[in-house]
Short mmCIF file of C-alpha atoms and ligand atoms in Angstrom, two decimals:
data_model
loop_
_atom_site.label_atom_id
_atom_site.label_comp_id
_atom_site.label_asym_id
_atom_site.label_seq_id
_atom_site.Cartn_x
_atom_site.Cartn_y
_atom_site.Cartn_z
CA MET A 1 116.38 107.48 81.52
CA VAL A 2 118.51 106.15 84.45
CA ARG A 3 119.24 102.48 84.19
CA THR A 4 121.19 100.67 87.14
CA ARG A 5 121.80 97.03 87.47
CA PHE A 6 122.50 94.58 90.19
CA ALA A 7 125.07 91.98 88.55
CA PRO A 8 125.73 89.35 91.03
CA SER A 9 127.47 86.02 90.51
CA PRO A 10 125.09 83.52 91.89
CA THR A 11 127.08 81.99 94.64
CA GLY A 12 124.09 80.43 96.58
CA TYR A 13 123.46 83.29 98.94
CA LEU A 14 123.33 87.06 99.17
CA HIS A 15 126.21 88.69 100.74
CA VAL A 16 125.53 91.87 102.79
CA GLY A 17 127.71 93.70 100.56
CA GLY A 18 125.72 92.69 97.49
CA LEU A 19 122.66 93.73 99.34
CA ARG A 20 123.97 97.09 99.82
CA THR A 21 125.08 97.40 96.10
CA ALA A 22 121.52 96.18 95.11
CA LEU A 23 119.96 98.75 97.53
CA TYR A 24 121.76 101.57 96.18
CA CYS A 25 121.12 100.65 92.60
CA TYR A 26 117.52 100.42 93.27
CA LEU A 27 117.16 103.48 95.29
CA PHE A 28 119.02 105.51 92.73
CA ALA A 29 116.97 104.14 89.91
CA LYS A 30 113.51 104.85 91.85
CA LYS A 31 114.74 108.40 93.07
CA ASN A 32 115.36 109.33 89.23
CA LYS A 33 112.34 107.42 87.88
CA GLY A 34 114.48 104.89 86.23
CA ASN A 35 114.65 101.17 86.01
CA PHE A 36 116.49 98.81 88.26
CA LEU A 37 117.82 95.58 86.48
CA LEU A 38 118.98 92.15 87.80
CA ARG A 39 121.55 90.54 85.64
CA ILE A 40 123.17 87.14 86.49
CA GLU A 41 126.92 87.08 85.73
CA ASP A 42 127.23 83.50 85.59
CA THR A 43 130.13 82.94 83.15
CA ASP A 44 132.37 81.06 85.49
CA GLN A 45 130.54 77.69 84.95
CA GLU A 46 133.17 76.11 87.57
CA ARG A 47 131.05 78.05 90.18
CA PHE A 48 127.76 76.88 89.37
CA VAL A 49 125.53 76.35 92.44
CA GLU A 50 122.30 74.50 92.01
CA GLY A 51 119.24 76.86 92.75
CA ALA A 52 121.51 79.87 93.54
CA VAL A 53 119.56 82.12 91.08
CA GLU A 54 115.94 81.24 92.46
CA ASN A 55 117.32 81.73 95.95
CA LEU A 56 118.79 85.28 94.92
CA ILE A 57 115.74 86.41 93.37
CA LYS A 58 113.56 85.18 96.50
CA THR A 59 115.88 87.07 98.82
CA LEU A 60 115.83 90.07 96.90
CA SER A 61 112.06 90.27 96.53
CA TRP A 62 111.64 89.18 100.36
CA ILE A 63 113.54 92.26 101.29
CA ARG A 64 111.57 94.30 98.61
CA LEU A 65 114.03 95.15 96.00
CA ASP A 66 112.04 93.96 93.30
CA HIS A 67 113.86 94.48 89.68
CA ASP A 68 112.14 95.91 86.73
CA GLU A 69 113.85 93.85 84.32
CA GLY A 70 115.59 90.56 84.49
CA PRO A 71 115.19 86.95 85.34
CA LEU A 72 112.04 85.71 87.05
CA LEU A 73 111.28 82.79 89.44
CA ASP A 74 109.41 80.90 86.84
CA GLY A 75 112.26 80.75 84.39
CA SER A 76 111.06 83.61 82.24
CA GLU A 77 112.19 87.15 82.31
CA LYS A 78 110.90 90.72 81.87
CA GLY A 79 112.40 93.58 79.98
CA GLU A 80 113.40 94.20 76.43
CA PHE A 81 117.12 93.84 76.69
CA GLY A 82 117.42 90.42 77.39
CA PRO A 83 118.46 87.62 78.05
CA TYR A 84 119.54 88.90 81.38
CA THR A 85 121.60 85.70 82.26
CA GLN A 86 125.14 85.84 80.86
CA SER A 87 125.50 82.13 80.18
CA LYS A 88 122.63 82.74 77.74
CA ARG A 89 124.55 85.41 75.80
CA THR A 90 127.72 83.47 74.90
CA GLU A 91 127.34 84.25 71.14
CA ILE A 92 127.13 87.94 71.72
CA TYR A 93 130.59 87.96 73.53
CA LYS A 94 132.04 85.93 70.93
CA LYS A 95 131.12 88.28 68.30
CA HIS A 96 132.33 91.41 70.15
CA ALA A 97 135.57 89.71 70.85
CA ASP A 98 136.00 88.88 67.13
CA GLU A 99 135.39 92.48 66.57
CA LEU A 100 138.10 93.61 68.85
CA ILE A 101 140.50 91.37 67.05
CA GLU A 102 139.67 92.81 63.88
CA LYS A 103 139.97 96.27 65.04
CA GLY A 104 143.47 95.39 66.69
CA HIS A 105 142.34 95.82 70.29
CA ALA A 106 142.52 92.09 71.08
CA TYR A 107 144.52 88.98 70.03
CA ARG A 108 144.51 85.31 70.29
CA CYS A 109 146.90 83.83 72.76
CA PHE A 110 148.14 80.35 72.10
CA CYS A 111 150.42 80.14 75.16
CA THR A 112 150.26 77.07 77.36
CA LYS A 113 149.82 76.96 81.00
CA GLU A 114 153.40 75.91 81.32
CA ARG A 115 154.90 78.78 79.15
CA LEU A 116 152.84 81.13 81.30
CA GLU A 117 153.96 79.77 84.60
CA GLU A 118 157.73 80.02 83.29
CA MET A 119 157.21 83.46 82.37
CA HIS A 120 155.61 84.25 85.73
CA ASN A 121 158.47 82.60 87.61
CA ALA A 122 160.88 84.49 85.81
CA GLN A 123 159.16 87.78 86.21
CA GLU A 124 158.91 87.06 90.03
CA LYS A 125 162.80 86.38 90.28
CA ASN A 126 163.57 89.79 88.56
CA LYS A 127 160.97 91.66 90.76
CA LEU A 128 158.77 92.43 87.98
CA PRO A 129 154.77 92.45 87.95
CA PRO A 130 153.29 89.31 86.76
CA MET A 131 151.95 90.54 83.28
CA TYR A 132 151.72 88.74 79.80
CA ASP A 133 154.58 89.44 77.64
CA ARG A 134 152.44 89.63 74.61
CA THR A 135 154.25 86.95 72.69
CA CYS A 136 151.18 86.17 70.81
CA ALA A 137 150.23 89.65 70.10
CA LYS A 138 153.46 89.64 67.69
CA LEU A 139 152.42 86.27 65.82
CA PRO A 140 152.36 86.78 61.93
CA GLN A 141 149.03 85.91 60.43
CA SER A 142 150.33 82.80 58.84
CA LYS A 143 151.28 81.46 62.24
CA ILE A 144 147.79 82.09 63.70
CA GLU A 145 146.21 80.35 60.81
CA GLU A 146 148.41 77.31 61.21
CA LYS A 147 147.48 77.18 64.96
CA LEU A 148 143.83 77.42 64.21
CA ALA A 149 143.91 74.74 61.61
CA SER A 150 145.60 72.45 64.16
CA ASN A 151 142.93 73.32 66.87
CA THR A 152 145.49 74.59 69.33
CA PRO A 153 143.68 76.02 72.30
CA PHE A 154 143.63 79.72 72.80
CA VAL A 155 142.14 82.53 74.83
CA ILE A 156 141.26 86.03 73.61
CA ARG A 157 143.39 88.80 75.33
CA GLN A 158 142.63 92.47 75.34
CA LYS A 159 145.48 94.63 74.01
CA MET A 160 145.67 97.32 76.93
CA PRO A 161 146.32 100.73 75.41
CA TYR A 162 149.65 102.08 76.74
CA GLU A 163 148.23 105.44 77.80
CA LEU A 164 146.61 107.00 80.91
CA ILE A 165 143.20 106.03 81.57
CA LYS A 166 141.09 108.84 83.38
CA PHE A 167 137.65 108.80 84.49
CA LYS A 168 135.47 110.56 87.25
CA ASP A 169 134.08 108.37 89.89
CA LEU A 170 130.94 109.62 91.36
CA VAL A 171 132.01 108.72 94.66
CA ARG A 172 135.89 108.85 94.49
CA GLY A 173 136.34 111.80 92.28
CA ASN A 174 139.09 111.84 89.44
CA VAL A 175 140.69 108.33 89.24
CA GLN A 176 143.57 107.62 86.77
CA PHE A 177 145.45 104.65 85.83
CA ASP A 178 148.50 103.80 83.66
CA GLY A 179 147.45 101.57 81.05
CA LYS A 180 151.07 100.36 80.74
CA ILE A 181 150.96 98.54 83.92
CA ILE A 182 147.62 96.88 83.34
CA ASP A 183 147.74 93.10 82.30
CA ASP A 184 146.43 92.02 79.14
CA GLN A 185 143.16 90.63 80.54
CA VAL A 186 141.94 87.48 79.19
CA LEU A 187 138.45 88.24 77.53
CA ILE A 188 137.41 85.05 76.20
CA LYS A 189 138.57 81.79 77.95
CA SER A 190 139.61 78.57 76.15
CA ASP A 191 136.34 77.01 76.98
CA GLY A 192 134.77 79.78 74.80
CA PHE A 193 133.26 81.57 77.75
CA PRO A 194 133.85 85.31 78.41
CA THR A 195 135.61 86.51 81.23
CA TYR A 196 133.58 89.03 83.64
CA HIS A 197 135.40 91.98 82.12
CA LEU A 198 134.09 91.34 78.50
CA ALA A 199 130.67 90.14 79.36
CA ASN A 200 130.29 93.12 81.82
CA VAL A 201 131.00 95.95 79.30
CA VAL A 202 129.06 94.29 76.50
CA ASP A 203 125.97 94.03 78.46
CA ASP A 204 126.16 97.23 80.32
CA HIS A 205 126.24 98.76 76.89
CA SER A 206 123.60 96.77 75.28
CA MET A 207 121.25 96.93 78.25
CA GLN A 208 121.86 100.61 78.01
CA ILE A 209 123.00 101.00 81.80
CA THR A 210 123.65 104.61 82.65
CA HIS A 211 125.04 104.15 86.05
CA VAL A 212 127.34 101.34 87.18
CA ILE A 213 127.06 101.30 90.92
CA ARG A 214 129.35 98.53 92.60
CA GLY A 215 131.82 97.68 95.27
CA GLU A 216 135.26 99.28 95.47
CA GLU A 217 136.91 95.99 94.85
CA TRP A 218 135.92 96.68 91.24
CA LEU A 219 137.86 99.97 90.90
CA PRO A 220 141.00 98.49 89.56
CA SER A 221 138.88 96.69 86.72
CA THR A 222 137.36 99.94 85.70
CA PRO A 223 140.31 101.01 83.52
CA LYS A 224 140.11 97.81 81.53
CA HIS A 225 136.46 98.32 81.11
CA ILE A 226 137.07 102.01 80.02
CA ALA A 227 139.58 100.78 77.45
CA LEU A 228 137.06 98.35 76.07
CA TYR A 229 134.38 100.84 75.65
CA LYS A 230 136.77 103.05 73.84
CA ALA A 231 137.98 100.15 71.64
CA PHE A 232 134.40 99.49 70.95
CA GLY A 233 133.78 103.34 70.05
CA TRP A 234 131.14 103.33 72.88
CA GLU A 235 130.38 106.00 75.47
CA HIS A 236 131.14 104.48 78.93
CA PRO A 237 128.47 104.89 81.69
CA GLU A 238 128.92 106.68 84.66
CA PHE A 239 130.72 104.84 87.69
CA ALA A 240 130.15 104.96 91.36
CA HIS A 241 132.31 102.71 93.67
CA LEU A 242 130.92 102.11 97.00
CA PRO A 243 133.36 101.92 99.97
CA LEU A 244 134.63 98.49 101.14
CA LEU A 245 132.85 96.81 104.15
CA LEU A 246 135.10 96.27 107.22
CA ASN A 247 134.82 94.41 110.31
CA SER A 248 134.89 96.44 113.62
CA ASP A 249 138.55 96.02 113.59
CA LYS A 250 138.79 97.68 110.25
CA SER A 251 139.90 94.30 108.64
CA LYS A 252 138.17 93.24 105.30
CA LEU A 253 134.68 92.02 106.27
CA SER A 254 134.82 88.38 107.45
CA LYS A 255 134.07 85.83 104.53
CA ARG A 256 132.26 83.49 106.68
CA GLN A 257 128.99 82.90 105.15
CA GLY A 258 127.01 82.60 108.28
CA ASP A 259 128.25 86.16 109.17
CA VAL A 260 127.60 87.85 105.92
CA SER A 261 124.75 86.08 104.26
CA VAL A 262 121.52 88.14 104.30
CA GLU A 263 119.64 84.88 104.37
CA SER A 264 121.27 84.02 107.77
CA TYR A 265 119.90 87.24 109.27
CA ILE A 266 116.53 86.52 107.79
CA GLU A 267 116.61 83.09 109.54
CA LYS A 268 117.58 84.84 112.69
CA GLY A 269 114.27 86.58 112.65
CA TYR A 270 115.55 90.19 111.78
CA LEU A 271 112.92 92.25 110.05
CA LYS A 272 113.18 93.36 106.48
CA GLU A 273 112.79 97.21 107.41
CA ALA A 274 115.74 96.85 109.82
CA ILE A 275 117.91 95.16 107.22
CA ILE A 276 117.24 97.60 104.72
CA ASN A 277 117.58 100.56 106.94
CA PHE A 278 120.82 98.91 108.26
CA ALA A 279 122.36 98.35 104.79
CA ALA A 280 121.31 101.81 103.63
CA PHE A 281 123.58 103.45 106.46
CA LEU A 282 126.40 101.17 105.39
CA GLY A 283 128.59 103.84 103.63
CA TRP A 284 125.84 106.37 103.17
CA ASN A 285 123.90 109.05 105.47
CA PRO A 286 121.16 111.49 104.48
CA GLY A 287 123.60 114.43 105.03
CA SER A 288 124.61 116.86 107.69
CA GLY A 289 121.82 118.22 110.03
CA GLU A 290 119.43 115.26 109.46
CA GLU A 291 119.22 113.30 112.71
CA LYS A 292 116.34 110.89 111.52
CA GLU A 293 117.95 107.49 111.25
CA ILE A 294 114.65 105.36 110.81
CA PHE A 295 113.76 105.25 107.11
CA THR A 296 111.31 103.02 105.22
CA LEU A 297 112.17 101.98 101.84
CA GLU A 298 109.98 104.74 100.33
CA GLU A 299 111.52 107.31 102.41
CA LEU A 300 115.00 106.39 101.48
CA GLU A 301 114.15 106.46 97.74
CA GLU A 302 113.28 110.06 98.36
CA VAL A 303 116.44 111.22 100.07
CA PHE A 304 119.23 108.81 98.69
CA SER A 305 121.82 110.58 96.73
CA ILE A 306 125.25 109.50 95.56
CA GLU A 307 126.74 112.76 96.78
CA HIS A 308 126.22 111.29 100.48
CA ILE A 309 128.04 108.12 100.05
CA HIS A 310 131.33 107.81 101.88
CA LYS A 311 134.64 107.46 100.53
CA ALA A 312 135.99 105.75 103.73
CA GLY A 313 135.33 102.16 104.68
CA ALA A 314 132.14 101.36 106.22
CA ILE A 315 132.19 99.24 109.52
CA PHE A 316 129.81 96.58 109.69
CA ASN A 317 128.52 96.49 113.09
CA ILE A 318 126.13 93.90 114.21
CA GLU A 319 125.17 95.80 117.27
CA LYS A 320 123.94 98.58 114.90
CA LEU A 321 121.64 96.16 113.12
CA ASP A 322 120.35 94.87 116.40
CA TRP A 323 119.64 98.59 117.32
CA PHE A 324 117.71 99.17 113.91
CA ASN A 325 115.75 95.72 114.50
CA TRP A 326 114.71 96.99 117.84
CA ARG A 327 113.66 100.36 116.56
CA TRP A 328 111.65 98.73 113.77
CA GLN A 329 110.04 96.31 115.86
CA LYS A 330 108.83 99.25 118.21
CA GLU A 331 107.83 101.31 115.12
CA ILE A 332 105.68 98.51 113.72
CA PHE A 333 104.20 97.56 117.18
CA ASN A 334 103.51 101.02 118.09
CA LYS A 335 101.67 101.42 114.71
CA LYS A 336 99.29 98.58 115.90
CA ILE A 337 98.90 99.63 119.44
CA PHE A 338 97.95 103.09 119.08
CA PRO A 339 94.76 102.52 117.11
CA LEU A 340 94.18 99.49 119.32
CA ALA A 341 94.13 101.91 122.47
CA LYS A 342 91.73 104.30 120.75
CA GLU A 343 89.52 101.45 119.51
CA ILE A 344 89.24 100.18 123.24
CA ASP A 345 88.95 103.58 124.48
CA GLU A 346 87.94 106.69 122.68
CA LYS A 347 89.12 108.83 125.44
CA VAL A 348 92.49 107.31 126.12
CA GLU A 349 95.28 109.58 126.71
CA ILE A 350 98.63 108.86 125.26
CA ASP A 351 101.63 110.59 126.59
CA LEU A 352 104.37 110.55 124.00
CA SER A 353 106.72 112.49 126.11
CA ARG A 354 108.97 109.71 126.21
CA LYS A 355 109.38 108.76 122.65
CA ASP A 356 110.40 105.20 123.32
CA GLN A 357 107.97 104.41 126.17
CA PRO A 358 104.48 105.64 125.47
CA LYS A 359 102.13 105.87 128.11
CA PHE A 360 98.52 105.28 128.04
CA ALA A 361 95.91 106.30 130.50
CA PHE A 362 92.73 104.63 130.14
CA THR A 363 89.23 105.81 131.55
CA SER A 364 88.60 102.72 133.12
CA SER A 365 90.49 99.72 134.73
CA ASP A 366 88.36 97.33 132.44
CA LYS A 367 89.44 99.08 129.26
CA GLU A 368 93.10 98.91 130.61
CA GLU A 369 92.75 95.24 130.96
CA LYS A 370 91.19 94.65 127.72
CA PHE A 371 94.25 96.64 126.24
CA ILE A 372 96.83 94.42 128.04
CA GLU A 373 95.10 91.37 126.74
CA GLU A 374 95.00 92.61 123.06
CA LYS A 375 98.55 93.81 123.21
CA GLY A 376 99.60 90.65 124.62
CA LYS A 377 98.19 88.86 121.33
CA ILE A 378 100.21 91.13 119.35
CA LEU A 379 103.41 90.37 121.49
CA LEU A 380 102.59 86.70 121.14
CA GLU A 381 102.61 86.88 117.37
CA ILE A 382 106.02 88.45 117.58
CA CYS A 383 107.50 85.85 119.76
CA LYS A 384 105.50 82.78 119.06
CA LYS A 385 108.32 80.65 117.43
CA TYR A 386 110.66 81.14 120.20
CA LEU A 387 108.14 80.46 123.22
CA ASP A 388 108.54 77.30 124.90
CA LYS A 389 105.43 75.19 124.00
CA LYS A 390 104.50 74.45 127.74
CA TYR A 391 103.89 78.36 128.28
CA LEU A 392 101.97 78.79 125.07
CA SER A 393 98.78 77.25 126.37
CA ASP A 394 98.76 79.26 129.82
CA LYS A 395 95.62 81.55 130.07
CA ASN A 396 97.86 84.28 131.41
CA ILE A 397 100.31 84.21 128.62
CA SER A 398 99.22 87.62 127.15
CA LYS A 399 99.55 89.48 130.47
CA MET A 400 102.99 87.89 130.95
CA LEU A 401 104.25 88.95 127.55
CA VAL A 402 103.16 92.45 128.26
CA THR A 403 105.28 92.81 131.41
CA VAL A 404 108.48 91.91 129.24
CA GLU A 405 107.33 93.87 126.02
CA GLU A 406 110.29 95.73 125.93
CA LYS A 407 112.51 92.73 126.04
CA ILE A 408 110.57 90.99 123.51
CA LEU A 409 110.76 94.00 120.96
CA ARG A 410 114.57 94.01 121.67
CA ASP A 411 115.32 90.10 121.11
CA ALA A 412 112.34 87.90 121.03
CA LYS A 413 114.41 84.82 121.11
CA GLU A 414 114.99 85.40 124.86
CA VAL A 415 111.13 85.42 125.51
CA SER A 416 111.21 82.04 127.41
CA SER A 417 113.89 82.79 129.77
CA GLN A 418 112.24 86.27 130.53
CA ILE A 419 108.86 84.81 131.70
CA ASP A 420 110.20 81.75 133.31
CA PHE A 421 109.87 83.19 136.64
CA TYR A 422 105.95 83.26 136.44
CA PHE A 423 106.01 79.64 136.33
CA THR A 424 108.62 78.52 138.67
CA LEU A 425 109.73 81.01 141.43
CA PRO A 426 113.47 81.10 141.39
CA ASN A 427 115.34 79.33 144.41
CA TYR A 428 116.63 82.92 145.72
CA SER A 429 118.58 83.48 148.97
CA LYS A 430 116.79 85.78 151.37
CA GLU A 431 119.54 88.53 150.98
CA LEU A 432 117.64 89.38 147.57
CA LEU A 433 114.93 90.83 149.96
CA THR A 434 117.30 93.45 151.21
CA ASN A 435 118.82 96.25 149.66
CA GLU A 436 121.65 98.11 151.49
CA LYS A 437 121.65 101.24 149.20
CA MET A 438 117.75 101.58 149.83
CA GLY A 439 118.24 101.05 153.58
CA VAL A 440 116.19 97.62 153.41
CA ASP A 441 117.59 95.28 155.95
CA PHE A 442 116.14 92.01 157.05
CA SER A 443 113.77 93.49 159.82
CA TRP A 444 112.69 96.24 157.48
CA ALA A 445 111.88 93.73 154.68
CA LYS A 446 109.95 91.66 157.07
CA LYS A 447 107.87 94.73 158.14
CA SER A 448 107.11 95.98 154.71
CA ILE A 449 106.12 92.62 153.19
CA GLU A 450 103.80 91.78 156.08
CA GLU A 451 102.25 95.28 155.78
CA ALA A 452 101.74 94.37 152.06
CA GLN A 453 100.19 90.90 152.84
CA LYS A 454 98.02 92.44 155.34
CA ASN A 455 96.43 94.95 152.89
CA LEU A 456 96.56 93.05 149.60
CA GLU A 457 94.47 90.10 151.16
CA LYS A 458 91.60 92.56 151.86
CA LEU A 459 91.80 93.54 148.00
CA ASP A 460 88.80 92.44 145.94
CA ASN A 461 89.67 94.16 142.59
CA TRP A 462 92.87 92.67 141.65
CA ASN A 463 93.99 95.26 138.83
CA ILE A 464 96.96 97.59 138.31
CA PRO A 465 95.54 100.73 139.64
CA GLU A 466 94.00 99.17 142.81
CA ILE A 467 97.33 97.44 143.67
CA LYS A 468 99.16 100.59 143.29
CA ASP A 469 96.91 102.37 145.55
CA VAL A 470 97.27 99.82 148.25
CA LEU A 471 101.15 99.83 148.09
CA THR A 472 101.53 103.59 147.62
CA LYS A 473 99.40 104.11 150.86
CA ILE A 474 101.67 101.70 152.66
CA VAL A 475 104.53 103.83 151.61
CA GLU A 476 102.95 106.96 153.06
CA ARG A 477 102.10 105.07 156.26
CA LEU A 478 105.39 103.93 156.87
CA GLU A 479 106.88 107.20 155.69
CA CYS A 480 109.55 105.69 153.60
CA LYS A 481 110.68 105.54 149.98
CA ASN A 482 108.74 103.71 147.38
CA GLY A 483 111.66 101.39 146.86
CA GLN A 484 111.48 100.53 150.57
CA VAL A 485 108.38 98.71 150.07
CA PHE A 486 108.38 97.83 146.35
CA TRP A 487 111.93 96.19 146.34
CA PRO A 488 111.44 93.50 148.82
CA LEU A 489 108.06 92.82 147.86
CA ARG A 490 109.25 92.81 143.74
CA ALA A 491 112.10 90.13 145.04
CA ALA A 492 109.62 88.18 146.69
CA LEU A 493 107.46 87.85 143.75
CA SER A 494 109.97 87.38 140.96
CA GLY A 495 113.06 85.89 142.96
CA LEU A 496 115.13 88.09 140.57
CA ASP A 497 117.55 90.72 140.83
CA PHE A 498 116.02 92.30 137.57
CA SER A 499 112.36 91.98 136.69
CA PRO A 500 109.37 93.73 135.34
CA GLY A 501 107.74 96.01 137.88
CA VAL A 502 105.95 95.08 141.20
CA PHE A 503 102.29 96.11 140.08
CA GLU A 504 102.69 94.20 136.75
CA ILE A 505 103.96 91.13 138.16
CA MET A 506 101.34 90.98 140.84
CA TYR A 507 98.61 91.63 138.44
CA THR A 508 100.06 89.18 136.20
CA LEU A 509 100.42 86.42 138.69
CA GLY A 510 96.90 86.87 140.21
CA LYS A 511 96.07 87.37 143.82
CA GLU A 512 96.34 83.86 145.06
CA LYS A 513 99.71 83.26 143.61
CA SER A 514 101.01 86.64 144.57
CA LEU A 515 100.08 85.93 148.40
CA GLN A 516 101.46 82.52 148.18
CA ARG A 517 104.89 83.87 146.97
CA ILE A 518 104.63 86.72 149.73
CA LYS A 519 104.14 84.12 152.29
CA LYS A 520 107.30 82.04 151.13
CA ALA A 521 109.22 85.26 151.61
CA LEU A 522 108.25 85.66 155.03
CA GLU A 523 108.97 82.01 156.03
CA LYS A 524 112.56 82.88 154.51
CA LEU A 525 112.77 85.98 157.09
N1 LIG B 1 129.59 90.11 88.79
C1 LIG B 1 130.20 91.07 89.60
C2 LIG B 1 129.97 90.70 91.12
O1 LIG B 1 129.86 89.44 91.43
C3 LIG B 1 129.64 92.27 89.19
C4 LIG B 1 130.37 93.52 89.33
C5 LIG B 1 129.87 94.60 88.79
O2 LIG B 1 128.94 95.19 89.28
O3 LIG B 1 130.54 95.17 87.74
O4 LIG B 1 130.08 91.52 91.92
#
């Protein structure tokens, strides 16, 4: 059975790189009907952060990457291979380190910090790589016992085999390292705690991990691990090293926590579906010929494969995350409004020819109005927390939101500024009512706005189809282009260069307010 693990050091937040590793481990396990483990690698006691593990479990679970084995929020754990927290396994590592000493694959090193420093300085001077010189590997047994008896502090070092270490990485292919130039890694520190290397290998073996999927920064550690597996007489798991994450300028991904912590994206309001979808594409794609980019977690479980992980570094592009978020907002929104439209009007026709902008043709304007109202409520849910309190209680708020629907789905935070013009007409200059390209000068603007004023005043049923009808007839009468009537009117109603369409604004503002704004425009002209 496939068994993968996500093995973070709890730093207090989940790095996007960590999220990607967790996701790929999860997907690979699920695709192969295996288990996904969470293991906490907290052997570095100096870096202990209060609440970090709880936070990690919460974030992973929020994003739906629930583990099959590992620690749980209430302090218990599930799975038969625990404990899954390394600080609870210290004895296990000690026992294994002793076994390595006995077999001659590790040795106690009593060198003081000062001696090591001196040695490194000399190496630097002679342009040699900084490596332990194995002085303590040559200590006679009697000397070792003497030092132990006098409680001289020591670390345990791995005795790297002087040989070529080769392995096949599932992403990078055949890889080899020369053991001769790899330092004798510390396995147990003087405080008795293991280093990452020993703990990681012992745990991956005893937890029966079949596939180690992790970031490329761990590739240089892999030969040390392979040497350890060999020293213990164990078979090593398969390795897959994921490409580095890079900033857009190809430098290593920024370390500032606010830019890389998954929690900060959650706080900013990104959807979990978008975050997952985005993380999946950081160094992977579904293969050539596949154009689909929007995948649910379940769909990713189906299509994920290690073969399609890239070797080259993956660019972390925030615009791409925004794009996924927008697509997912839309996806979720459409899933709600399609059935809603059908519920309101069985015979509604939905035109999907423009995938991004479905069009609804209702059989009556009442039904359309009802739809707008209900749709507005859904939009309100999306942007409520960003909406200025003073707007929230307006009875027309649903209608207003519908006119800026697309903007809300793109970035809900902008909602207040998008609908502000409904409440306060911006103080615009009269030039806004003209449009040289469309052939609208002051006198034309005046003419078309007056024409609209006259006909709209007579309109009793203030709804979109009727408003549209009135304005289209004016266009016909004046024998001009749509824009020559719509532009000056739209500008008069919104006071903006860019705004929702003229019919929607008029409908939302209502007859009285619309006519007031029209009057105001005429006063300017
Ligand atoms: N504890 C390591 C980390 O924080 C785990 C590396 C590995 O997966 O082996 O990334």
